[in-house]
PDB file of C-alpha atoms in Angstrom:
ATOM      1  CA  UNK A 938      -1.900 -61.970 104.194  1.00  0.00           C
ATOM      2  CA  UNK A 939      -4.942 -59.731 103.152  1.00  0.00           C
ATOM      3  CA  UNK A 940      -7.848 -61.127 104.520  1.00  0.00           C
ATOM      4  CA  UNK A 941     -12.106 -60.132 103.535  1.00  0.00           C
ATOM      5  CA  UNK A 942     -14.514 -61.624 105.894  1.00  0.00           C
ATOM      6  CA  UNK A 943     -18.233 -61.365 105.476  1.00  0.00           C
ATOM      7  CA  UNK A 944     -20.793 -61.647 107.818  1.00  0.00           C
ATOM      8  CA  UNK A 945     -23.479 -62.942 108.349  1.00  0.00           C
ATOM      9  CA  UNK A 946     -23.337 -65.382 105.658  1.00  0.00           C
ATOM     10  CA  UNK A 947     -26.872 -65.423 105.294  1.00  0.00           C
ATOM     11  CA  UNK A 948     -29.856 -63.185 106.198  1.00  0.00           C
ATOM     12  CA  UNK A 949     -33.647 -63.484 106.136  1.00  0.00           C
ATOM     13  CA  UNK A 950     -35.428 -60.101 106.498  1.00  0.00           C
ATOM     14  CA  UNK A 951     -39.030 -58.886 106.304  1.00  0.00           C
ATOM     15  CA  UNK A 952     -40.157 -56.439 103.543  1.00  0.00           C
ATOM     16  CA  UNK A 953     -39.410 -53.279 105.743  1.00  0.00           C
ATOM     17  CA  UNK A 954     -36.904 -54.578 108.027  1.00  0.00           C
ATOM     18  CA  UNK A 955     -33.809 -52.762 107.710  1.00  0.00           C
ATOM     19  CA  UNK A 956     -30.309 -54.130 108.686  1.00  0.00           C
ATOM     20  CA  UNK A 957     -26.746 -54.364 107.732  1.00  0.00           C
ATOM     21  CA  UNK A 958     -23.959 -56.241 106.423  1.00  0.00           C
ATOM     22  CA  UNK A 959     -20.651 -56.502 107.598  1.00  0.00           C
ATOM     23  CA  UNK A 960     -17.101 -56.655 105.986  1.00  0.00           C
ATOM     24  CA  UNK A 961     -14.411 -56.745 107.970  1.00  0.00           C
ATOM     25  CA  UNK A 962     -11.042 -56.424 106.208  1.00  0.00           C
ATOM     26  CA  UNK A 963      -7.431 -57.021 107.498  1.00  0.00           C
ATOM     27  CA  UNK A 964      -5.202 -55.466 104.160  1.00  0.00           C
ATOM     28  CA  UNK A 965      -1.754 -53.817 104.189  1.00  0.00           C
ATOM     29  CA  UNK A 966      -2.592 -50.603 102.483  1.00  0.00           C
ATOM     30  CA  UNK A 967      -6.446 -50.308 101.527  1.00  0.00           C
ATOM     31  CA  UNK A 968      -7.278 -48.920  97.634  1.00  0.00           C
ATOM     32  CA  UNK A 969     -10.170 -49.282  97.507  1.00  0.00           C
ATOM     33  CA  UNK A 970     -13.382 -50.944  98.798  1.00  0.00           C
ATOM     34  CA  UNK A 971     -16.108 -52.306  97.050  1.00  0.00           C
ATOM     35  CA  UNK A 972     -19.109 -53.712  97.046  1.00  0.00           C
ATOM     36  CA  UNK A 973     -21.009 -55.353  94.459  1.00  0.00           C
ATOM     37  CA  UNK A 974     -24.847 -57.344  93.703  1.00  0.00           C
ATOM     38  CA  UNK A 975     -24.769 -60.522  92.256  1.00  0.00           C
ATOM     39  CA  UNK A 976     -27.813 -62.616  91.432  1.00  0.00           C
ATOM     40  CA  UNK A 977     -28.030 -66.140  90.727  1.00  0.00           C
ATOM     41  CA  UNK A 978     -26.291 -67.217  87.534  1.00  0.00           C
ATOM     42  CA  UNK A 979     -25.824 -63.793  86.726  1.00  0.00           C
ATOM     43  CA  UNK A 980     -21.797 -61.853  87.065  1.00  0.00           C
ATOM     44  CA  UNK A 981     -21.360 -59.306  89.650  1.00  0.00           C
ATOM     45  CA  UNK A 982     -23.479 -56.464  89.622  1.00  0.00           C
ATOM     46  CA  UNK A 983     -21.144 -52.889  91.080  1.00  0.00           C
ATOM     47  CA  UNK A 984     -22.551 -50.592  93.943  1.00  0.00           C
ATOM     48  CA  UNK A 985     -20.357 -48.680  95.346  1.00  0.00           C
ATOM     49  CA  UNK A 986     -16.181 -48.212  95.424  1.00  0.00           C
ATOM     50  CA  UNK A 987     -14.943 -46.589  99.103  1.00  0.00           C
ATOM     51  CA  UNK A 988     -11.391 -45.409  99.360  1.00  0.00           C
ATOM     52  CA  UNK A 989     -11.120 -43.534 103.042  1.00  0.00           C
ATOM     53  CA  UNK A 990     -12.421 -44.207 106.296  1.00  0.00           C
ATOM     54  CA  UNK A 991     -15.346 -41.852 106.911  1.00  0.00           C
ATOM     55  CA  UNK A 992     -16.497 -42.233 103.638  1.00  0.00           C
ATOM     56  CA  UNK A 993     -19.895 -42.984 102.896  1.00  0.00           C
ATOM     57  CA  UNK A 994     -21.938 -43.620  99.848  1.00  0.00           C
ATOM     58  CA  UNK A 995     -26.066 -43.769  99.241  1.00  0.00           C
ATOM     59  CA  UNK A 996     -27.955 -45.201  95.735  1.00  0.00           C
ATOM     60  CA  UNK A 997     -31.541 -46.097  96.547  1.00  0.00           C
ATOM     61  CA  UNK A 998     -32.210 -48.124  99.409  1.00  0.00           C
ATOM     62  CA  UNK A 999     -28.576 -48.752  99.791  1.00  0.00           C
ATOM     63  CA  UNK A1000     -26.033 -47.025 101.937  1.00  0.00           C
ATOM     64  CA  UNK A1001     -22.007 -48.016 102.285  1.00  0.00           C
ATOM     65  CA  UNK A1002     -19.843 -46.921 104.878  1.00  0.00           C
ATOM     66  CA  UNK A1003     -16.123 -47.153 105.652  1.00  0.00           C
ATOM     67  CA  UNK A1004     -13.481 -47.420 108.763  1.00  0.00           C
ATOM     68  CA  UNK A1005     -10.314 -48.495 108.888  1.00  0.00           C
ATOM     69  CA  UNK A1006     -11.119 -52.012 110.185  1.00  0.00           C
ATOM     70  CA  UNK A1007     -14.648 -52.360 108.317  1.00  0.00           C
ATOM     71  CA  UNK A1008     -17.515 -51.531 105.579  1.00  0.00           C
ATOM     72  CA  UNK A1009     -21.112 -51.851 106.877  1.00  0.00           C
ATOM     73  CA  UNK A1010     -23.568 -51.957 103.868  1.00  0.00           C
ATOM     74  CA  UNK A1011     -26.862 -50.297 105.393  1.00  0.00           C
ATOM     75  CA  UNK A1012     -30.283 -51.327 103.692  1.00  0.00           C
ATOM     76  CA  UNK A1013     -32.894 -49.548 104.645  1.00  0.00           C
ATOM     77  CA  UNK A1014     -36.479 -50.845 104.382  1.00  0.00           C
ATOM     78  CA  UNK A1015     -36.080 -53.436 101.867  1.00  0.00           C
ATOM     79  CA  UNK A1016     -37.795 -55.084  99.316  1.00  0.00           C
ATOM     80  CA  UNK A1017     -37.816 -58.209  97.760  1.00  0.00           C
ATOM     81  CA  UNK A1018     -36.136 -57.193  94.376  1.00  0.00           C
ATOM     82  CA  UNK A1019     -33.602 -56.510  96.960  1.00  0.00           C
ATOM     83  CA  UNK A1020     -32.844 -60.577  97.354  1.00  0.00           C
ATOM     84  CA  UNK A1021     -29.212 -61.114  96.420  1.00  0.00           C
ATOM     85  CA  UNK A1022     -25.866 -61.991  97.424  1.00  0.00           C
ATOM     86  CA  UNK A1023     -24.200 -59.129  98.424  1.00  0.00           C
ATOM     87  CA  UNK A1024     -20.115 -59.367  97.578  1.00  0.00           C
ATOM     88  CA  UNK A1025     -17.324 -57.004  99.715  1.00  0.00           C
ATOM     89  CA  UNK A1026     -13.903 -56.656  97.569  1.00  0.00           C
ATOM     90  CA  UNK A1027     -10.603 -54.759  98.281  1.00  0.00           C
ATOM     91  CA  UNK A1028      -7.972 -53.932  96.162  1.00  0.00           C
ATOM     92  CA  UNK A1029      -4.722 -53.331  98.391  1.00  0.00           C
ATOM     93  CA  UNK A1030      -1.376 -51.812  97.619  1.00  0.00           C
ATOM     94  CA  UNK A1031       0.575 -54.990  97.959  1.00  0.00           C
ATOM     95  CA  UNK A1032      -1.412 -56.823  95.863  1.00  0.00           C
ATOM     96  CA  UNK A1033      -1.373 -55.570  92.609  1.00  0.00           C
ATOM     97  CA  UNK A1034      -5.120 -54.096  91.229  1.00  0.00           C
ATOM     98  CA  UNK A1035      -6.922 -57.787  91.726  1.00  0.00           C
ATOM     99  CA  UNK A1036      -9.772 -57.482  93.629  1.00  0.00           C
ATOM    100  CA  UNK A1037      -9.905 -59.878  96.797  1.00  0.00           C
ATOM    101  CA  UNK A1038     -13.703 -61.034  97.610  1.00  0.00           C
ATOM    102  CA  UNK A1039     -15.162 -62.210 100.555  1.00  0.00           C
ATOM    103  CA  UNK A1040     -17.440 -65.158 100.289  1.00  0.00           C
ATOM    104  CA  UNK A1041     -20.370 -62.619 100.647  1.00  0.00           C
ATOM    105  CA  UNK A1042     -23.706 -62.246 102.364  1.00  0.00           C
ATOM    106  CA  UNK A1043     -27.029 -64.486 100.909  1.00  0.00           C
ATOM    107  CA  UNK A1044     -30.234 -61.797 101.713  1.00  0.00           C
ATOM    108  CA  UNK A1045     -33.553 -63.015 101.441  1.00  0.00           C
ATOM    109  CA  UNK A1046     -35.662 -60.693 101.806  1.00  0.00           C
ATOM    110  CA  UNK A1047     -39.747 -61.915 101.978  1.00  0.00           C
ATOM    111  CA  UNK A1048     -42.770 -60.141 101.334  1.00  0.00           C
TER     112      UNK A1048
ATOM    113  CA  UNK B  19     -23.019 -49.416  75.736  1.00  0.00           C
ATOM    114  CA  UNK B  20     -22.595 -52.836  75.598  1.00  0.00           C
ATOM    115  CA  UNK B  21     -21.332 -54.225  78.777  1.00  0.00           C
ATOM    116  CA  UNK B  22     -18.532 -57.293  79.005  1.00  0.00           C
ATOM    117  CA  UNK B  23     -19.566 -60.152  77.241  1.00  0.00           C
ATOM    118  CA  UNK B  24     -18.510 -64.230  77.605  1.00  0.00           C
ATOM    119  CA  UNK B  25     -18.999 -66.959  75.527  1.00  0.00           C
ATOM    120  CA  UNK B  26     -19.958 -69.711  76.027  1.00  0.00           C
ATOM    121  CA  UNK B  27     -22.475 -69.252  78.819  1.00  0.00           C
ATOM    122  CA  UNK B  28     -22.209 -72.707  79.847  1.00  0.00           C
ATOM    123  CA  UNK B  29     -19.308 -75.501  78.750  1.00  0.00           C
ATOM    124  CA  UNK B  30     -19.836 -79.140  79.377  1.00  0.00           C
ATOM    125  CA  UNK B  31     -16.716 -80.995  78.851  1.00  0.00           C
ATOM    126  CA  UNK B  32     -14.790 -84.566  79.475  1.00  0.00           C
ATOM    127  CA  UNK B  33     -12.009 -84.612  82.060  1.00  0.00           C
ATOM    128  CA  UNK B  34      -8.900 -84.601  80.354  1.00  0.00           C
ATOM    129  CA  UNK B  35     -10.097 -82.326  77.378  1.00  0.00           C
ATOM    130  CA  UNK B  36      -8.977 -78.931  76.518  1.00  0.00           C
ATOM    131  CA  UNK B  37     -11.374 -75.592  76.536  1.00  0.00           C
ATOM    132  CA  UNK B  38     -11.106 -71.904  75.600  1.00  0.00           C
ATOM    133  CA  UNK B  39     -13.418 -69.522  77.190  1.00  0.00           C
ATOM    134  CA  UNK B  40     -13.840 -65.753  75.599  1.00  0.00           C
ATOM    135  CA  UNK B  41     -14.188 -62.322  76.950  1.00  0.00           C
ATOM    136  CA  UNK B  42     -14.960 -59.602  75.182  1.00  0.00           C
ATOM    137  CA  UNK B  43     -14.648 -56.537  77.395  1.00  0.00           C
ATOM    138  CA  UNK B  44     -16.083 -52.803  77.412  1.00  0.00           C
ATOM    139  CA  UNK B  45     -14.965 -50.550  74.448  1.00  0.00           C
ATOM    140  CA  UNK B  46     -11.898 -48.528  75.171  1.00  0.00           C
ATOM    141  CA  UNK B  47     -11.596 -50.955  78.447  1.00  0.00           C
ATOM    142  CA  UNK B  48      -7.289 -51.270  78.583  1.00  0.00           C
ATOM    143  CA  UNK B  49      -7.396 -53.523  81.288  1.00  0.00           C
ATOM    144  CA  UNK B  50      -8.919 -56.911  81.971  1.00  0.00           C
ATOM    145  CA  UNK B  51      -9.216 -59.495  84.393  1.00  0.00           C
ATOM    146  CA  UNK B  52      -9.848 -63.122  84.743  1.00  0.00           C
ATOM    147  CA  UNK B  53     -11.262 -64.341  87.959  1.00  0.00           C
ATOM    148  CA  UNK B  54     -12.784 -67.615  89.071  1.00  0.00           C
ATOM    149  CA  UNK B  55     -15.958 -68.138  91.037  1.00  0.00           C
ATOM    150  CA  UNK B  56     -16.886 -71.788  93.052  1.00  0.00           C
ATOM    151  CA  UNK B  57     -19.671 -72.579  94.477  1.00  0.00           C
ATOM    152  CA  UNK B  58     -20.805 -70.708  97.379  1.00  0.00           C
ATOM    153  CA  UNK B  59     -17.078 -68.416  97.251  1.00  0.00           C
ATOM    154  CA  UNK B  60     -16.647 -65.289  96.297  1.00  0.00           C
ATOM    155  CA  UNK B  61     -14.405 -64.660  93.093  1.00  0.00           C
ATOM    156  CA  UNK B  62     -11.154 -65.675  92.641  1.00  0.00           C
ATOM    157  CA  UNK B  63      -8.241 -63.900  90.970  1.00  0.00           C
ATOM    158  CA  UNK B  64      -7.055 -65.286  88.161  1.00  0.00           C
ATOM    159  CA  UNK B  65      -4.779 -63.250  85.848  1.00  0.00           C
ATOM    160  CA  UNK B  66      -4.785 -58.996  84.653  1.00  0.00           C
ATOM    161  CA  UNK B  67      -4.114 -57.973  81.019  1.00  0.00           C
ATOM    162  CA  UNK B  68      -2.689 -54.425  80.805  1.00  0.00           C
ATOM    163  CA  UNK B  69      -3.372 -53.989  76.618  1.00  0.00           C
ATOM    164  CA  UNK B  70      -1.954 -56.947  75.067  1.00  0.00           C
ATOM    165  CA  UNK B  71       0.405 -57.884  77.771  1.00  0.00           C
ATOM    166  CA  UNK B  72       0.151 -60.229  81.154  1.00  0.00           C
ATOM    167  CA  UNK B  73       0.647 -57.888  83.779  1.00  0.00           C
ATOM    168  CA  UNK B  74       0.084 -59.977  87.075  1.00  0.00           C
ATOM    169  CA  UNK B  75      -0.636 -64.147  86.749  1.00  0.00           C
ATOM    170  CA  UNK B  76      -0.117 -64.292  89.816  1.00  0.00           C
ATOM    171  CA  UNK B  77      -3.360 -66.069  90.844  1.00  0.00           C
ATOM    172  CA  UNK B  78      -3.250 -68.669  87.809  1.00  0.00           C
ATOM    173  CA  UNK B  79      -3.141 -71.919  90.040  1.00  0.00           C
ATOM    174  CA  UNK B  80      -0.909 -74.144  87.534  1.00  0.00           C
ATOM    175  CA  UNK B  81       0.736 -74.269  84.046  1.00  0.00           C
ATOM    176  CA  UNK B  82      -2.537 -75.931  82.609  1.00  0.00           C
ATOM    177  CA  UNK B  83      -4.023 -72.661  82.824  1.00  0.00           C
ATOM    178  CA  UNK B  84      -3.076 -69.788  80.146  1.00  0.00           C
ATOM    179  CA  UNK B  85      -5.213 -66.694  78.195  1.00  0.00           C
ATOM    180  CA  UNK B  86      -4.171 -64.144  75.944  1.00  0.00           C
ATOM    181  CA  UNK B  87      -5.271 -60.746  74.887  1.00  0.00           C
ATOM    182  CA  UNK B  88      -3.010 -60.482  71.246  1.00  0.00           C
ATOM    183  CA  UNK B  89      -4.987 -57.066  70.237  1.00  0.00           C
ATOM    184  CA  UNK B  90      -5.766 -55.467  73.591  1.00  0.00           C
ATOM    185  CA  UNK B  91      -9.056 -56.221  73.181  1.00  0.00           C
ATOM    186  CA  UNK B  92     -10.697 -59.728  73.448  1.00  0.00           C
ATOM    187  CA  UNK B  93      -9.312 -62.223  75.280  1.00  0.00           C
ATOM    188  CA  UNK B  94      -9.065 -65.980  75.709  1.00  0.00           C
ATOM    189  CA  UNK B  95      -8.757 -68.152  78.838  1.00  0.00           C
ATOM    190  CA  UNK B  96      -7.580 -71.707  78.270  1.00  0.00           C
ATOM    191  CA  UNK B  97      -7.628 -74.699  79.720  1.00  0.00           C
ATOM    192  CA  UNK B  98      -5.423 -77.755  78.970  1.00  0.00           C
ATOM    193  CA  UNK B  99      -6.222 -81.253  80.543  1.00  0.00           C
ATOM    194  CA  UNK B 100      -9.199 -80.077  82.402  1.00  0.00           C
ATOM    195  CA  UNK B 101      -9.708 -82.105  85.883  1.00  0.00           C
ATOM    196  CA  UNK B 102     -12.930 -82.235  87.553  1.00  0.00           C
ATOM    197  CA  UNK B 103     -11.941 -79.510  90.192  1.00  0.00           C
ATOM    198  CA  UNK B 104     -11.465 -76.958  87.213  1.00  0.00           C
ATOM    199  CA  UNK B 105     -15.692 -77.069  87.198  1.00  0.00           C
ATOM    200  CA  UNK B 106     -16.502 -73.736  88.448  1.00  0.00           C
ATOM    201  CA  UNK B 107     -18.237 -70.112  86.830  1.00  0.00           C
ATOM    202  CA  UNK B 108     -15.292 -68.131  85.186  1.00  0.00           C
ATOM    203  CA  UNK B 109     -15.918 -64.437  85.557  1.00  0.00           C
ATOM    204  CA  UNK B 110     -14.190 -61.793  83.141  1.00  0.00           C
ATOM    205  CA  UNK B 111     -14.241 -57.942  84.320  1.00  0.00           C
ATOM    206  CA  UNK B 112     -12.544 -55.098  82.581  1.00  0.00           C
ATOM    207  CA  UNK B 113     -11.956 -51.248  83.864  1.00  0.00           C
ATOM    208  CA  UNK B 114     -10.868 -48.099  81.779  1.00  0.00           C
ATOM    209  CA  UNK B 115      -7.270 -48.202  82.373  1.00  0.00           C
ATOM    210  CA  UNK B 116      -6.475 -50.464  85.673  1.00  0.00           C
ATOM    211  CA  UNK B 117      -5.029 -49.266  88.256  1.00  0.00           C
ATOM    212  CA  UNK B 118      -7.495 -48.647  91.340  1.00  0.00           C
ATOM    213  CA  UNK B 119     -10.773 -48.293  89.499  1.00  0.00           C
ATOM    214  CA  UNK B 120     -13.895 -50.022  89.190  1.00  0.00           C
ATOM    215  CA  UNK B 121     -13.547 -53.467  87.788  1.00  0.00           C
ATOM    216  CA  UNK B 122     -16.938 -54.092  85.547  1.00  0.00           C
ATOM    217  CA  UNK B 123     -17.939 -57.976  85.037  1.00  0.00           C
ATOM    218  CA  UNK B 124     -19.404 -59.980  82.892  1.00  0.00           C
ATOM    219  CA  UNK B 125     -21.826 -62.593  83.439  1.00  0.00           C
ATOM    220  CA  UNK B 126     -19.678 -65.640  83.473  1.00  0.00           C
ATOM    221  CA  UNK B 127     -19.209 -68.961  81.656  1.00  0.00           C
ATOM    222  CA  UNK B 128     -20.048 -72.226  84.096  1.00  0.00           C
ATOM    223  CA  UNK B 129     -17.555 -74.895  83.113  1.00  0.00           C
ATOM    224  CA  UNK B 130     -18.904 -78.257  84.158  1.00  0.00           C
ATOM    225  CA  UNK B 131     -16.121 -80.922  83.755  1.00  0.00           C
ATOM    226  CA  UNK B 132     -17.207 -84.696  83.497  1.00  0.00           C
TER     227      UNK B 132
END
C-alpha cells in the first residue's frame, strides 16, 4: 500500500533560520511528486511537481528536491509570510491520477 | 483566469439531511477531482471526472456519497443522510486533461453536520 509520511509535523523557526521538511514516500511506481501551501481555511496552494530522483526545483525562498525514497523541501531564510502548512502528494502508477497526501508539516515561522 | 471555485463556503446542516456541494473548475479543465480534508489530515481522495464521466470512485467511502459532472464542466458532490462524521472541508481540484499533471484546488466548502 502507497504510503506519504511527513515529518516533522510541526516546526517553529526564527525569521532567518533555514531548515527543511521531509517526505518520505513508500509508492509502487512514482508519477509524480508534489508539494503544495495551504493556509488556514484556505484550499491548497501548488509549489512544485517532481517526477525523477535528482530532480530539483527553486521559486523564491523555496527549494524541492527528489530521491527515490524521499522529497526534502529546503527553505532558506524564512519569513513570516512563510507560516503555513506545507502538504507532500504523490500520484503513483497503481493508483490511478489521485493524489495521495501526507498529513503535512505546520511551520511557524516568528519574527 | 479565474481559478476553481466552490459553493457554499461553509454548510451547516442536521444529521440525517441531504446536501449538494458545487465545483466549478478552471476553463478548458477536462478533468476533476473530489477530495476530502479532516481536521489536522491531509486530503483525501474522493472521486475523478474524466469530461462527463466517473473515471475512478474508488475513494468514495459508501453509497451515501455520489457527484456528477453532466456537461464536463461543473460538478456536484452529494450527500444523502449526512452523519456527524461526514463534517469535514471538501476540496475540489481540476487539471488540463488528467493524467499525471498538476491538480489545481479550490478553496473548499466546510460541512459542519449537527
Amino acid at each position: 500500500e502507497d504510503q506519504v509520511t511527513q515529518s516533522p509535523e510541526a516546526l517553529r523557526l526564527q525569521e532567518g533560520e533555514s531548515s527543511s521538511l521531509n517526505c518520505s514516500y513508500t509508492v509502487s511506481g512514482l508519477r509524480g511528486l508534489f508539494w503544495y501551501r495551504q493556509d488556514p481555511g484556505k484550499g491548497p496552494e501548488f509549489l512544485f511537481t517532481l517526477y525523477s530522483a535528482g530532480e530539483e526545483k527553486e521559486k523564491e525562498r523555496l527549494k524541492a528536491t527528489l530521491t527515490k525514497k524521499e522529497s526534502f523541501l529546503h527553505i532558506t531564510a524564512p519569513k513570516p509570510e512563510d507560516s503555513a502548512t506545507y502538504l507532500c502528494a504523490v500520484q503513483a502508477g497503481g493508483s490511478g491520477y489521485a493524489l495521495n497526501f501526507g498529513k503535512g508539516t505546520s511551520l511557524l515561522v516568528t519574527p | 483566469g479565474a481559478g476553481v471555485s466552490q459553493t457554499p463556503s461553509n454548510k451547516v446542516t442536521e444529521k440525517g439531511k441531504y446536501v449538494e456541494l458545487r465545483c466549478d473548475p478552471i476553463s478548458g479543465h477536462t478533468a476533476l477531482y473530489w477530495y476530502r480534508q479532516s481536521l489536522g489530515q491531509g486530503p483525501e481522495f474522493l472521486i475523478y471526472f474524466q469530461g462527463t464521466g466517473a473515471a475512478d470512485d474508488s475513494g468514495l467511502p459508501n453509497d451515501r456519497f455520489f457527484a456528477v459532472r453532466p456537461e464536463g464542466s461543473v460538478s456536484t458532490l452529494k450527500i444523502q443522510r449526512t452523519e456527524r462524521g461526514d463534517s469535514a472541508v471538501y476540496l475540489c481540484a481540476s487539471s488540463f486533461q488528467g493524467s499525471w499533471e498538476t491538480q489545481y484546488f479550490g478553496p473548499g466548502t466546510r460541512l459542519l453536520v449537527l
